Coordinates of C-alpha atoms in Angstrom, one line a residue:
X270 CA -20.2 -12.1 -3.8
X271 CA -19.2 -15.4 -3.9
X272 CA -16.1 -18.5 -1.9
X273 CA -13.6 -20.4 -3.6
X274 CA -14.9 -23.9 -2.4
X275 CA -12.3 -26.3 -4.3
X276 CA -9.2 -25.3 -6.3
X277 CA -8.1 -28.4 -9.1
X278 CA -5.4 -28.8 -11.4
X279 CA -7.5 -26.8 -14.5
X280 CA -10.2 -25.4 -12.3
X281 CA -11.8 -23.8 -9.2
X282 CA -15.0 -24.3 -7.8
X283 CA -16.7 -21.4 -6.3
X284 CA -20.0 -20.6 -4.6
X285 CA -23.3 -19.5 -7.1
X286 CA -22.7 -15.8 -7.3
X287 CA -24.9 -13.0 -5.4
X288 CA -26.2 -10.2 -5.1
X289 CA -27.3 -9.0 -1.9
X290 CA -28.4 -12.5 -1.2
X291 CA -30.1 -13.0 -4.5
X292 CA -28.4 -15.7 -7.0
X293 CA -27.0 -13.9 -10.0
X294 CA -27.9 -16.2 -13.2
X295 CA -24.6 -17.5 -15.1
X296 CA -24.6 -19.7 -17.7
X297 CA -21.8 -22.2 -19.3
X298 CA -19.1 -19.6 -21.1
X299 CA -20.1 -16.6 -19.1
X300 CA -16.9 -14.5 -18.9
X301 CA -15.9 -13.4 -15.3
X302 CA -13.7 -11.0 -13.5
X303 CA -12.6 -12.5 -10.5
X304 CA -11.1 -10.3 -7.4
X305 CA -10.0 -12.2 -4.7
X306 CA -9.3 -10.1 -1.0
X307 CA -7.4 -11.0 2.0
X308 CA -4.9 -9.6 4.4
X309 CA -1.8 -9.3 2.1
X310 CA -4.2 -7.2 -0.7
X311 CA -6.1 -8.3 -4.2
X312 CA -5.7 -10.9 -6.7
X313 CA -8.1 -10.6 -9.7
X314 CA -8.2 -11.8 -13.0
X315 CA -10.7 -12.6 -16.2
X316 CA -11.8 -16.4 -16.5
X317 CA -14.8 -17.9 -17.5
X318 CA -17.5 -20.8 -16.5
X319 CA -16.8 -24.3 -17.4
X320 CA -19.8 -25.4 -16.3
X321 CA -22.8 -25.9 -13.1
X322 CA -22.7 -27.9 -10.7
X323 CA -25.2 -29.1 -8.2
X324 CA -23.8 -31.3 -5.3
X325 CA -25.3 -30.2 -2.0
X326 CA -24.8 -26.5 -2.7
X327 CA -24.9 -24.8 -6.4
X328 CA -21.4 -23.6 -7.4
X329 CA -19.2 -22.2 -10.8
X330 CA -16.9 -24.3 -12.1
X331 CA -14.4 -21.7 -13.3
X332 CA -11.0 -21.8 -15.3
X333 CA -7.7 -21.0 -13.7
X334 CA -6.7 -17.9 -15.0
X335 CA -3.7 -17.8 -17.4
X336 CA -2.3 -14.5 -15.9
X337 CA -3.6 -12.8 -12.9
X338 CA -3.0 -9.1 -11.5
X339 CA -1.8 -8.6 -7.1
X340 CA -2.3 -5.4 -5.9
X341 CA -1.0 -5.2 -1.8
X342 CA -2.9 -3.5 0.5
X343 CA -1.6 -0.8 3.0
X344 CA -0.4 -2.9 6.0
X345 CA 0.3 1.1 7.6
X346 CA -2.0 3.7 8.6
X347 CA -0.7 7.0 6.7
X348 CA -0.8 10.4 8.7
X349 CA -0.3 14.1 7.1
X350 CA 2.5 15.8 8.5
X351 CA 5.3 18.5 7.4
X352 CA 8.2 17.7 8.5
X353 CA 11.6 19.4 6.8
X354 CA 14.3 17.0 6.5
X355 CA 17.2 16.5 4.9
X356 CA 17.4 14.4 1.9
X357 CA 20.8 12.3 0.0
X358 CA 20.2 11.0 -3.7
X359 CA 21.8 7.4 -2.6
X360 CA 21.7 4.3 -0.7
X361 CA 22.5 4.0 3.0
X362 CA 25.5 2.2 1.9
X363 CA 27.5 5.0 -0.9
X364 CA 26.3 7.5 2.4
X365 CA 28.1 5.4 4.8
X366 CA 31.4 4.6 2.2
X367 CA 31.5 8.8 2.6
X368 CA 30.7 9.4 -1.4
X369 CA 29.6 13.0 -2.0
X370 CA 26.2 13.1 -2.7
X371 CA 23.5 15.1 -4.5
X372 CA 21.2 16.1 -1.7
X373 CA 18.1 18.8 -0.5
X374 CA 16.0 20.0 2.0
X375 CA 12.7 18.1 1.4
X376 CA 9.1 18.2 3.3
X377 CA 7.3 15.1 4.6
X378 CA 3.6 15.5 3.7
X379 CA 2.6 12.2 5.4
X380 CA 4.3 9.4 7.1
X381 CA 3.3 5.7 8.1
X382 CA 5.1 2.7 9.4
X383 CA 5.8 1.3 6.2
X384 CA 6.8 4.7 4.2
X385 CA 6.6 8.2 3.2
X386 CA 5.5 11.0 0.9
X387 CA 7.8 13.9 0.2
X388 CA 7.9 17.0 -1.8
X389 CA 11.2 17.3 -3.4
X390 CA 12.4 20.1 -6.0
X391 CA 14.9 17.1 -8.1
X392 CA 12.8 14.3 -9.0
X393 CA 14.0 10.8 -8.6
X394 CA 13.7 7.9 -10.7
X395 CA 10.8 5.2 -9.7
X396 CA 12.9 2.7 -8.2
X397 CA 16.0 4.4 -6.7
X398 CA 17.4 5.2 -3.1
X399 CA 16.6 8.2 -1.1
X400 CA 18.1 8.3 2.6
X401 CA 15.9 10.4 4.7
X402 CA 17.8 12.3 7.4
X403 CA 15.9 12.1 10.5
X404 CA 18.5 12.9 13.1
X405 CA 17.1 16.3 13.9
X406 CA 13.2 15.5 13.8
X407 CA 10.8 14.8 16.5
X408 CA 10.6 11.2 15.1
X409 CA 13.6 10.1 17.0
X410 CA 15.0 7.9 14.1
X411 CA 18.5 8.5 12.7
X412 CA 19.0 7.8 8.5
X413 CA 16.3 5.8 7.2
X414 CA 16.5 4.6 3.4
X415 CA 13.6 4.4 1.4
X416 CA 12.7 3.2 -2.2
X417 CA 10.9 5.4 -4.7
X418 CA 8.0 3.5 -5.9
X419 CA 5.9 6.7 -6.5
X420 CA 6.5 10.0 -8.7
X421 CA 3.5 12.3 -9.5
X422 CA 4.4 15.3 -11.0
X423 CA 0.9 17.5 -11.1
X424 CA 2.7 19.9 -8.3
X425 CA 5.1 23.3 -8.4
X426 CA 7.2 20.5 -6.4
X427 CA 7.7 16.6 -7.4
X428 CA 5.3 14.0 -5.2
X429 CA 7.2 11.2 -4.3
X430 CA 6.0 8.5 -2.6
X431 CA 8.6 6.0 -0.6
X432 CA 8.8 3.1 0.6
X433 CA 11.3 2.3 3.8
X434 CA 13.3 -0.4 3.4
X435 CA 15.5 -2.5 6.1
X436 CA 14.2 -0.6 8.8
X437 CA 14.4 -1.8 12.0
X438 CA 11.8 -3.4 14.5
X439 CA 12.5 -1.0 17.1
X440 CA 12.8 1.8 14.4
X441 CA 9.4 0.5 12.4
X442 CA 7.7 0.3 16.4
X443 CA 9.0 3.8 17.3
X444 CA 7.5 5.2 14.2
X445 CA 4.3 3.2 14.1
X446 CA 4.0 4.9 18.0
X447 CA 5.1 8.7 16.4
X448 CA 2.1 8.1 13.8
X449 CA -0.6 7.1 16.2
X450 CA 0.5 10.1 18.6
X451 CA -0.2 12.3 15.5
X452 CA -3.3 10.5 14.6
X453 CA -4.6 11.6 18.4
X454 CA -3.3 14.8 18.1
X455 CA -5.3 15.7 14.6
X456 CA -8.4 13.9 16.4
X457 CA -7.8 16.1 19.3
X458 CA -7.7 19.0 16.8
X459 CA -10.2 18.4 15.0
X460 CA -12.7 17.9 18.1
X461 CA -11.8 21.5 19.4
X462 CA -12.2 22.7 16.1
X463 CA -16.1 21.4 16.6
X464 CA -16.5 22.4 20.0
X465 CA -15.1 25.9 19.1

């Protein structure tokens, strides 16, 4: 563990590194892999020590890093669920122009505020539009688009993992609600399941 104390134009200062409140010895050239946390997700990247220093605390003056990796965290808690829906190969916009589209039945395996996972037979390209049909659900949203930003293909069906995009804040608020009732409903469950 260690803080960023100072960031300069070639360098940043952080705290002597520990573990589990011990001081970890590193000398001048050390090479470091630095992950960085907060709310948006994970920065890391490889750097190494320019040097000591000892002003009222003992900190690592480290380079900047030349490239550096972001990973975001899930802002969106992620329930299972299996839902059938329809599904169109497109964008909200060729559905609305009244293009003909490729489409199928697909099942939602789990569901959060910010996207979904789905079980489709045709397997989309990473990066495309799916619109997700959820007119007849217990959801209470009408056609949602989503982009593909996940494919696994280890199942007798595809895995694909989407993100929602230009969704609403009423929409995004109704479903954030739909996921915590089914949260409390699998807690529910899962208690009787216990008692039982």
């Amino acid at each position: 563990n260690s803080r960023i104390e100072c960031i300069e134009r070639d360098s940043i200062s952080i705290l002597m590194p520990s573990r589990q409140g011990m001081p970890m010895p590193v000398s001048k050239n050390s090479r470091l892999i630095v992950a960085v946390f907060s709310d948006t997700g994970r920065v890391h990247f490889e750097s190494h020590v320019i040097g000591l220093l000892k002003e009222h605390i003992r900190m690592l003056k480290i380079a900047l890093p030349v490239a550096y990796e972001q990973t975001q965290s899930r802002q969106f808690y992620r329930v299972p669920v299996y839902i059938r829906v329809p599904v169109y190969f497109a964008s909200l916009e060729s559905l609305e122009a009244g293009q003909e589209l490729e489409t199928e039945t697909a099942f939602i395996e789990n569901i959060s505020g910010g996207g979904a996972g789905l079980l489709l037979d045709n397997t989309p390209e990473c990066g495309s539009s799916l619109v997700i049909d959820f007119t007849k659900s217990s959801i209470g949203l009408g056609m949602v688009e989503g982009k593909v930003v996940r494919i696994a293909k280890d199942r007798d069906k595809g895995y694909v993992g989407l993100e929602f995009a230009g969704l609403s804040e009423r929409d995004r608020d109704r479903l954030v609600r739909y996921v915590f009732q089914r949260q409390c409903e699998l807690k529910k469950l899962a208690f009787q399941e216990l008692k039982g």
